[in-house]
Amino acid sequence: MKTIAPQALLLLLMAKLALTNHLEGSHTMLFFQTLLTWHGFMESQYTYLGYVDDTQFMGYNSRTDKPRMRPHAPWMHQETPEFWEYETQRALNLTKQLTDELKAVLHIYNQSTTGYHTVQMIHGCTALSEGYFRRGYYELNYDARDYIALNEDLNTWTAVGKAAKIIRYQWMMLDFAESLKIFLEDICVQTLQTHLKNGKEILLRTDPPKTHVTHKVRADGTITLRCWALDFYPAEITLTWQRNGHNHTQDMEIMDTRPAGNGTFQKWADVGVTPGEEQSYTCHVQHEGLPEPLTLRWEPPQPSVPTITIVTGLVLGALLIGAVVTFLIWKRKTKGKERAGSELMNPWEYQVQLRVCPAT
Ligand SMILES: *[C@@H]1O[C@H](CO)[C@@H](O)[C@H](O)[C@H]1NC(C)=O
Ligand SMILES: *[C@@H]1O[C@H](CO)[C@@H](O)[C@H](O)[C@H]1NC(C)=O
Ligand SMILES: *[C@@H]1O[C@H](CO)[C@@H](O)[C@H](O)[C@H]1NC(C)=O
Ligand SMILES: *[C@@H]1O[C@H](CO)[C@@H](O)[C@H](O)[C@H]1NC(C)=O
């Protein structure tokens, strides 16, 4: 079996927590653990990811070369080797702990250990920027069937499934919630505050979305207008289409907000439109980074492109090609002097050198 990208599972978990995430002026630190096992526990993958809001700051993946807890955000590079050693050891301990719990659950169901099994766990806290505790999280999910979560009162548990109810009983006997409460209200909030302080340039920034509307004719002749929001942070955003000033939900499709891979997010919303009615539709974008919600319309392209641009473009293009060719010839000559039987360099190297040229 190929290993599953932890992000795939993570998205499910984050979608579930998204509802709790937008308390005004608050920040959330969450740790996501996923254990997948197959072949009767002979094979497994364990991941542990730490997030503040929508930014990952550390992570562990057992199916990498030399698995270790590693920094994933610039401010984490100031941590000592001892810190990473400790966190790696903790990840190993947690792997064993989750494995044992999963075995116990399978035992409760008298279920064989062959086939695929999973445990997912989330824990963490939400606090106001001044450090006031707002919410704690501690949830476990076994094989997407049994679910146990600490309630918002940090005292009682929600349990779904026979095994989860047995676990709840055991945890109540141990007063587990009481020790968790201390961890979530104090230690978790203090750690979150430290991250917000050390990583403030990244965590406390707002990148407003870059927006535009595109236009596409469908096979049936109707039109899709797509409203784009790109390069924004944090991930929380609202995109809506209105028709003549009223919210429009008919023939609409909204893509889940997705990470761009560099710490920013992307989203789009499509609406189906009768040709000629494009101007009745407006897209509305709300985001923390925008002083006012944006209103966008489809802007048809200008009917004729000024010829002057084309001519300038052609001349510039010709000049550029000339420069490249001249450079290539020169390069081959000089290279021939250095090394007999010179082969062509890779084109990327040429580009780099060409760009350096004007500066000298
Ligand atoms: C990991 O488990 C070992 C053995 O139970 C324990 O001695 C050690 O303190 C644990 N380390 C961490 C970081 O949790
Ligand atoms: C558990 O499974 C075994 C083997 O499949 C079976 O013999 C046994 O009766 C089962 N026990 C319970 C409590 O279901
Ligand atoms: C339209 O949708 C937006 C976003 O979901 C919402 O905030 C607003 O209240 C809605 N307006 C009406 C008139 O329903
Ligand atoms: C992130 O990536 C997008 C698309 O790949 C790019 O347009 C944007 O400039 C990048 N943003 C940052 C902050 O690097």
Coordinates of C-alpha atoms and ligand atoms in Angstrom, one line a residue:
M1 CA 0.0 0.0 0.0
K2 CA 1.2 3.5 -0.8
T3 CA 1.4 5.8 2.2
I4 CA -1.4 8.3 2.5
A5 CA -0.6 12.0 2.6
P6 CA -1.4 13.1 6.1
Q7 CA -2.9 16.2 4.6
A8 CA -5.7 14.2 3.1
L9 CA -6.9 13.1 6.6
L10 CA -6.0 16.5 8.0
L11 CA -8.4 18.3 5.7
L12 CA -11.2 16.2 7.1
L13 CA -10.3 17.0 10.6
M14 CA -9.8 20.7 9.9
A15 CA -13.1 20.9 8.2
K16 CA -14.8 19.6 11.3
L17 CA -13.0 22.1 13.5
A18 CA -13.5 25.1 11.1
L19 CA -16.7 26.0 12.8
T20 CA -15.1 26.5 16.1
N21 CA -12.2 28.5 14.6
H22 CA -13.5 32.0 14.0
L23 CA -13.9 33.5 17.4
E24 CA -13.1 37.1 16.9
G25 CA -9.5 38.0 17.9
S26 CA -8.7 34.5 19.0
H27 CA -6.0 32.0 18.0
T28 CA -6.0 28.2 18.0
M29 CA -3.2 25.8 18.5
L30 CA -4.0 22.2 17.4
F31 CA -2.1 19.0 17.2
F32 CA -3.2 16.3 14.7
Q33 CA -2.2 12.7 15.1
T34 CA -3.0 10.0 12.7
L35 CA -2.0 6.3 12.9
L36 CA -2.7 4.0 10.0
T37 CA -2.0 0.3 10.2
W38 CA -2.3 -2.6 7.9
H39 CA -1.1 -6.2 7.6
G40 CA -2.0 -6.8 11.2
F41 CA 0.1 -3.9 12.7
M42 CA 3.2 -5.1 10.7
E43 CA 3.0 -1.9 8.6
S44 CA 2.0 1.5 9.8
Q45 CA 2.3 5.2 9.3
Y46 CA 2.1 7.7 12.2
T47 CA 2.0 11.5 11.7
Y48 CA 2.0 14.3 14.3
L49 CA 1.4 17.8 13.0
G50 CA 1.3 21.0 15.1
Y51 CA -0.6 24.0 13.8
V52 CA -1.3 27.6 15.0
D53 CA -4.4 28.7 13.1
D54 CA -3.7 27.8 9.5
T55 CA 0.1 27.6 9.8
Q56 CA 2.0 24.3 10.5
F57 CA 4.9 24.8 12.8
M58 CA 6.2 21.3 13.3
G59 CA 5.7 17.8 12.1
Y60 CA 6.7 14.1 12.4
N61 CA 6.0 11.4 9.8
S62 CA 7.2 7.9 10.6
R63 CA 7.4 7.0 6.9
T64 CA 10.3 9.3 6.0
D65 CA 14.0 8.7 6.1
K66 CA 15.2 9.0 9.7
P67 CA 11.8 10.0 11.2
R68 CA 12.2 13.0 13.5
M69 CA 10.0 15.8 14.8
R70 CA 11.0 18.7 12.5
P71 CA 10.5 22.5 12.4
H72 CA 8.0 23.6 9.7
A73 CA 8.0 27.3 10.4
P74 CA 10.9 29.8 10.6
W75 CA 10.5 30.7 14.2
M76 CA 10.9 27.1 15.2
H77 CA 14.5 27.0 14.0
Q78 CA 15.6 28.7 17.3
E79 CA 14.7 25.6 19.3
T80 CA 17.5 23.5 20.7
P81 CA 18.6 20.0 19.5
E82 CA 17.4 18.8 22.9
F83 CA 13.9 20.1 22.2
W84 CA 13.7 18.1 18.9
E85 CA 15.2 15.1 20.6
Y86 CA 12.5 15.3 23.3
E87 CA 9.7 15.8 20.8
T88 CA 10.9 12.9 18.6
Q89 CA 10.9 10.7 21.7
R90 CA 7.4 11.9 22.6
A91 CA 6.2 11.1 19.1
L92 CA 7.6 7.5 19.4
N93 CA 5.9 7.1 22.8
L94 CA 2.6 8.4 21.4
T95 CA 2.8 6.0 18.4
K96 CA 3.0 3.1 20.9
Q97 CA 0.2 4.6 23.0
L98 CA -2.2 5.0 20.1
T99 CA -1.3 1.5 18.8
D100 CA -2.1 0.0 22.2
E101 CA -5.4 1.9 22.3
L102 CA -6.3 0.7 18.8
K103 CA -5.6 -2.9 19.8
A104 CA -7.8 -2.5 22.8
V105 CA -10.6 -1.2 20.7
L106 CA -10.3 -4.1 18.2
H107 CA -10.3 -6.4 21.1
I108 CA -13.5 -5.0 22.4
Y109 CA -15.1 -5.7 19.1
N110 CA -13.4 -9.1 18.9
Q111 CA -12.1 -8.0 15.5
S112 CA -9.1 -9.3 13.7
T113 CA -6.2 -6.9 13.3
T114 CA -5.8 -7.6 9.6
G115 CA -7.0 -5.0 7.1
Y116 CA -6.7 -1.2 7.5
H117 CA -7.2 0.5 10.8
T118 CA -6.9 4.1 11.9
V119 CA -6.8 6.3 14.9
Q120 CA -7.1 10.1 14.6
M121 CA -6.6 12.4 17.4
I122 CA -6.8 16.2 17.9
H123 CA -5.9 18.1 20.9
G124 CA -5.3 21.8 21.6
C125 CA -6.7 25.1 22.7
T126 CA -8.2 28.4 21.6
A127 CA -7.2 31.6 23.4
L128 CA -7.6 35.3 23.0
S129 CA -4.5 37.1 21.9
E130 CA -4.1 38.5 25.5
G131 CA -3.8 34.8 26.7
Y132 CA -7.3 34.2 28.0
F133 CA -8.4 30.6 27.6
R134 CA -11.5 30.2 25.4
R135 CA -11.8 26.5 24.4
G136 CA -10.0 23.2 24.8
Y137 CA -10.0 20.2 22.5
Y138 CA -9.3 16.5 23.1
E139 CA -10.9 14.1 20.6
L140 CA -10.2 10.6 19.4
N141 CA -11.6 8.7 16.5
Y142 CA -11.1 4.9 15.9
D143 CA -11.7 3.5 12.5
A144 CA -14.1 6.3 11.8
R145 CA -16.6 4.4 14.0
D146 CA -15.9 5.1 17.6
Y147 CA -15.5 8.7 18.7
I148 CA -14.7 10.1 22.1
A149 CA -14.3 13.8 22.8
L150 CA -14.0 16.0 25.9
N151 CA -16.9 18.4 26.0
E152 CA -16.6 22.2 26.2
D153 CA -17.1 22.1 30.0
L154 CA -13.7 20.2 30.2
N155 CA -15.4 17.8 32.6
T156 CA -17.7 15.4 30.7
W157 CA -17.2 13.3 27.6
T158 CA -19.2 12.6 24.4
A159 CA -18.8 8.9 23.4
V160 CA -20.2 7.3 20.3
G161 CA -19.8 3.5 19.8
K162 CA -19.4 0.6 22.2
A163 CA -15.7 0.8 22.6
A164 CA -15.7 4.6 23.1
K165 CA -18.3 4.2 25.9
I166 CA -16.0 1.7 27.6
I167 CA -13.0 4.1 27.3
R168 CA -15.2 6.9 28.6
Y169 CA -16.0 4.8 31.7
Q170 CA -12.3 4.1 32.3
W171 CA -11.3 7.8 31.9
M172 CA -14.1 8.9 34.3
M173 CA -12.8 6.4 36.9
L174 CA -9.3 7.9 36.5
D175 CA -10.5 11.6 36.6
F176 CA -8.7 12.0 33.3
A177 CA -10.6 15.2 32.4
E178 CA -9.3 16.9 35.5
S179 CA -5.7 16.6 34.5
L180 CA -6.5 17.5 30.9
K181 CA -8.2 20.7 32.1
I182 CA -5.0 21.8 33.7
F183 CA -3.1 21.0 30.6
L184 CA -5.5 22.7 28.2
E185 CA -6.1 25.9 30.3
D186 CA -2.5 26.5 31.4
I187 CA 0.2 24.7 29.5
C188 CA -1.5 24.8 26.1
V189 CA -2.4 28.5 26.4
Q190 CA 1.2 29.4 27.5
T191 CA 2.7 27.4 24.6
L192 CA 0.3 29.1 22.1
Q193 CA 1.3 32.5 23.5
T194 CA 5.0 31.7 23.0
H195 CA 4.3 30.7 19.3
L196 CA 2.3 34.0 18.8
K197 CA 5.2 36.0 20.2
N198 CA 8.0 34.2 18.3
G199 CA 6.1 33.8 15.1
K200 CA 4.2 37.1 15.1
E201 CA 5.4 38.2 11.6
I202 CA 3.8 35.1 10.1
L203 CA 0.9 34.3 12.5
L204 CA -0.4 37.8 13.1
R205 CA -0.2 38.9 9.4
T206 CA -3.2 39.2 7.1
D207 CA -2.7 38.8 3.4
P208 CA -5.8 40.1 1.6
P209 CA -7.0 37.9 -1.3
K210 CA -6.1 38.8 -4.9
T211 CA -9.3 38.5 -6.8
H212 CA -10.6 38.3 -10.4
V213 CA -13.5 36.8 -12.4
T214 CA -13.1 34.5 -15.3
H215 CA -15.6 33.6 -18.0
K216 CA -16.0 30.2 -19.7
V217 CA -18.6 29.0 -22.3
R218 CA -19.9 25.5 -21.4
A219 CA -20.6 22.7 -23.8
D220 CA -24.4 23.5 -23.6
G221 CA -23.7 27.2 -24.5
T222 CA -24.3 28.6 -21.0
I223 CA -21.6 30.5 -19.2
T224 CA -19.6 29.8 -16.1
L225 CA -18.4 32.8 -14.2
R226 CA -15.7 31.9 -11.7
C227 CA -14.8 34.3 -8.9
W228 CA -11.2 33.7 -7.8
A229 CA -9.6 34.6 -4.4
L230 CA -5.8 33.8 -4.3
D231 CA -2.8 34.3 -2.0
F232 CA -4.7 35.1 1.1
Y233 CA -4.1 34.4 4.8
P234 CA -5.7 33.4 7.2
A235 CA -7.8 30.7 5.4
E236 CA -11.2 32.0 6.6
I237 CA -13.0 33.7 3.7
T238 CA -16.5 34.2 2.3
L239 CA -17.2 34.2 -1.4
T240 CA -20.8 34.7 -2.6
W241 CA -22.5 35.5 -5.9
Q242 CA -25.3 37.9 -6.1
R243 CA -27.8 38.4 -9.0
N244 CA -29.2 41.9 -9.2
G245 CA -28.1 42.5 -5.6
H246 CA -29.7 39.3 -4.1
N247 CA -27.8 36.3 -2.8
H248 CA -27.7 33.7 -5.5
T249 CA -27.4 30.0 -4.7
Q250 CA -28.8 28.4 -7.9
D251 CA -26.3 26.6 -10.2
M252 CA -23.5 27.6 -7.9
E253 CA -20.4 25.6 -6.9
I254 CA -17.9 26.6 -4.3
M255 CA -14.5 24.9 -4.0
D256 CA -13.2 24.1 -0.5
T257 CA -10.5 26.6 0.5
R258 CA -7.2 24.9 -0.4
P259 CA -3.6 25.6 0.7
A260 CA -1.3 27.0 -2.1
G261 CA 1.7 25.2 -0.5
N262 CA 3.5 28.4 0.5
G263 CA 1.4 29.4 3.5
T264 CA -1.3 31.2 1.6
F265 CA -4.8 29.9 0.5
Q266 CA -7.0 29.8 -2.6
K267 CA -10.7 29.5 -3.2
W268 CA -13.2 30.0 -6.1
A269 CA -16.9 30.1 -6.6
D270 CA -18.7 29.3 -9.9
V271 CA -22.0 30.4 -11.0
G272 CA -23.9 29.3 -14.2
V273 CA -25.2 32.3 -16.2
T274 CA -27.3 32.7 -19.4
P275 CA -25.2 34.4 -22.1
G276 CA -25.7 38.1 -22.1
E277 CA -26.7 38.3 -18.4
E278 CA -23.1 38.3 -17.1
Q279 CA -23.4 41.9 -15.9
S280 CA -26.3 41.1 -13.6
Y281 CA -24.0 39.0 -11.4
T282 CA -21.6 40.3 -8.8
C283 CA -19.1 38.4 -6.7
H284 CA -18.6 39.4 -3.0
V285 CA -15.5 38.7 -1.1
Q286 CA -15.1 39.1 2.7
H287 CA -11.8 38.6 4.4
E288 CA -10.1 39.8 7.5
G289 CA -7.4 41.4 5.3
L290 CA -9.9 43.6 3.5
P291 CA -11.1 46.9 5.1
E292 CA -14.3 46.5 3.1
P293 CA -15.9 43.5 1.4
L294 CA -15.0 43.5 -2.3
T295 CA -17.5 43.5 -5.2
L296 CA -16.4 42.1 -8.5
R297 CA -17.9 41.8 -11.9
W298 CA -16.9 40.0 -15.1
E299 CA -15.0 42.4 -17.2
P300 CA -15.1 41.6 -20.9
P301 CA -11.8 42.0 -22.7
Q302 CA -11.3 45.2 -24.8
P303 CA -12.5 44.5 -28.3
S304 CA -9.3 45.5 -30.1
V305 CA -5.7 45.2 -28.9
P306 CA -3.8 48.4 -29.9
T307 CA -1.4 47.5 -32.7
I308 CA 1.4 49.5 -31.1
T309 CA 1.6 46.9 -28.3
I310 CA 2.0 44.1 -30.8
V311 CA 4.7 45.9 -32.8
T312 CA 6.6 46.8 -29.6
G313 CA 6.2 43.3 -28.4
L314 CA 7.5 41.8 -31.7
V315 CA 10.5 44.2 -31.8
L316 CA 11.3 43.5 -28.2
G317 CA 10.9 39.7 -28.8
A318 CA 13.3 39.9 -31.8
L319 CA 15.8 41.8 -29.8
L320 CA 15.6 39.3 -27.0
I321 CA 16.0 36.3 -29.3
G322 CA 19.0 38.1 -30.9
A323 CA 20.6 38.5 -27.5
V324 CA 20.1 34.9 -26.6
V325 CA 21.5 33.6 -29.9
T326 CA 24.5 35.9 -29.7
F327 CA 25.1 34.8 -26.1
L328 CA 24.8 31.1 -27.0
I329 CA 27.4 31.5 -29.8
W330 CA 29.7 33.5 -27.5
K331 CA 29.2 30.9 -24.7
R332 CA 30.0 28.0 -27.0
K333 CA 33.2 29.8 -28.2
T334 CA 34.5 30.5 -24.8
K335 CA 33.5 27.1 -23.6
G336 CA 35.3 25.5 -26.5
K337 CA 38.4 27.3 -25.3
E338 CA 38.1 25.9 -21.8
R339 CA 37.1 22.4 -22.7
A340 CA 37.5 20.7 -26.0
G341 CA 34.4 19.0 -27.4
S342 CA 32.1 21.2 -25.4
E343 CA 28.5 20.1 -25.1
L344 CA 25.6 22.5 -24.7
M345 CA 24.9 23.7 -21.2
N346 CA 21.5 23.2 -19.8
P347 CA 19.2 26.1 -20.8
W348 CA 18.5 27.1 -17.3
E349 CA 22.1 28.0 -16.7
Y350 CA 22.0 30.3 -19.7
Q351 CA 19.0 32.1 -18.3
V352 CA 20.7 32.7 -15.0
Q353 CA 23.8 34.1 -16.7
L354 CA 21.8 36.2 -19.1
R355 CA 19.9 37.8 -16.2
V356 CA 23.2 38.6 -14.4
C357 CA 24.6 40.2 -17.5
P358 CA 23.0 43.7 -17.4
A359 CA 24.1 44.3 -13.9
T360 CA 27.8 44.0 -14.8
Ligands
LIG1 C1 8.9 8.0 26.6 O1 8.6 6.8 27.3 C2 9.6 6.4 28.2 C3 9.3 5.0 28.7 O2 8.0 4.9 29.2 C4 9.7 7.4 29.3 O3 10.8 7.1 30.2 C5 10.0 8.8 28.7 O4 10.0 9.8 29.7 C6 9.0 9.1 27.6 N1 9.5 10.3 26.9 C7 8.7 11.3 26.6 C8 9.3 12.5 25.9 O5 7.5 11.3 26.7
LIG2 C1 -14.6 -13.8 19.0 O1 -14.2 -14.4 17.8 C2 -13.9 -15.8 18.0 C3 -13.2 -16.2 16.6 O2 -13.8 -15.6 15.5 C4 -15.1 -16.6 18.3 O3 -14.8 -17.9 18.5 C5 -15.7 -16.0 19.6 O4 -16.9 -16.6 19.9 C6 -15.9 -14.5 19.5 N1 -16.3 -14.0 20.8 C7 -17.2 -13.0 21.0 C8 -17.5 -12.6 22.4 O5 -17.9 -12.6 20.1
LIG3 C1 -25.8 36.8 1.7 O1 -24.8 35.9 2.0 C2 -23.8 36.4 2.9 C3 -22.7 35.4 3.0 O2 -23.2 34.1 3.3 C4 -24.5 36.8 4.2 O3 -23.6 37.3 5.1 C5 -25.7 37.7 3.9 O4 -26.4 38.0 5.1 C6 -26.6 37.2 2.9 N1 -27.6 38.2 2.6 C7 -28.9 37.9 2.4 C8 -29.7 39.1 2.1 O5 -29.3 36.8 2.6
LIG4 C1 2.3 31.6 -3.1 O1 2.1 30.9 -4.3 C2 1.2 31.6 -5.2 C3 0.9 30.6 -6.4 O2 1.9 29.6 -6.5 C4 1.9 32.9 -5.7 O3 1.1 33.5 -6.6 C5 2.1 33.7 -4.5 O4 2.8 34.9 -4.9 C6 2.9 33.0 -3.4 N1 2.9 33.8 -2.2 C7 4.0 33.9 -1.4 C8 3.8 34.8 -0.2 O5 5.0 33.4 -1.6

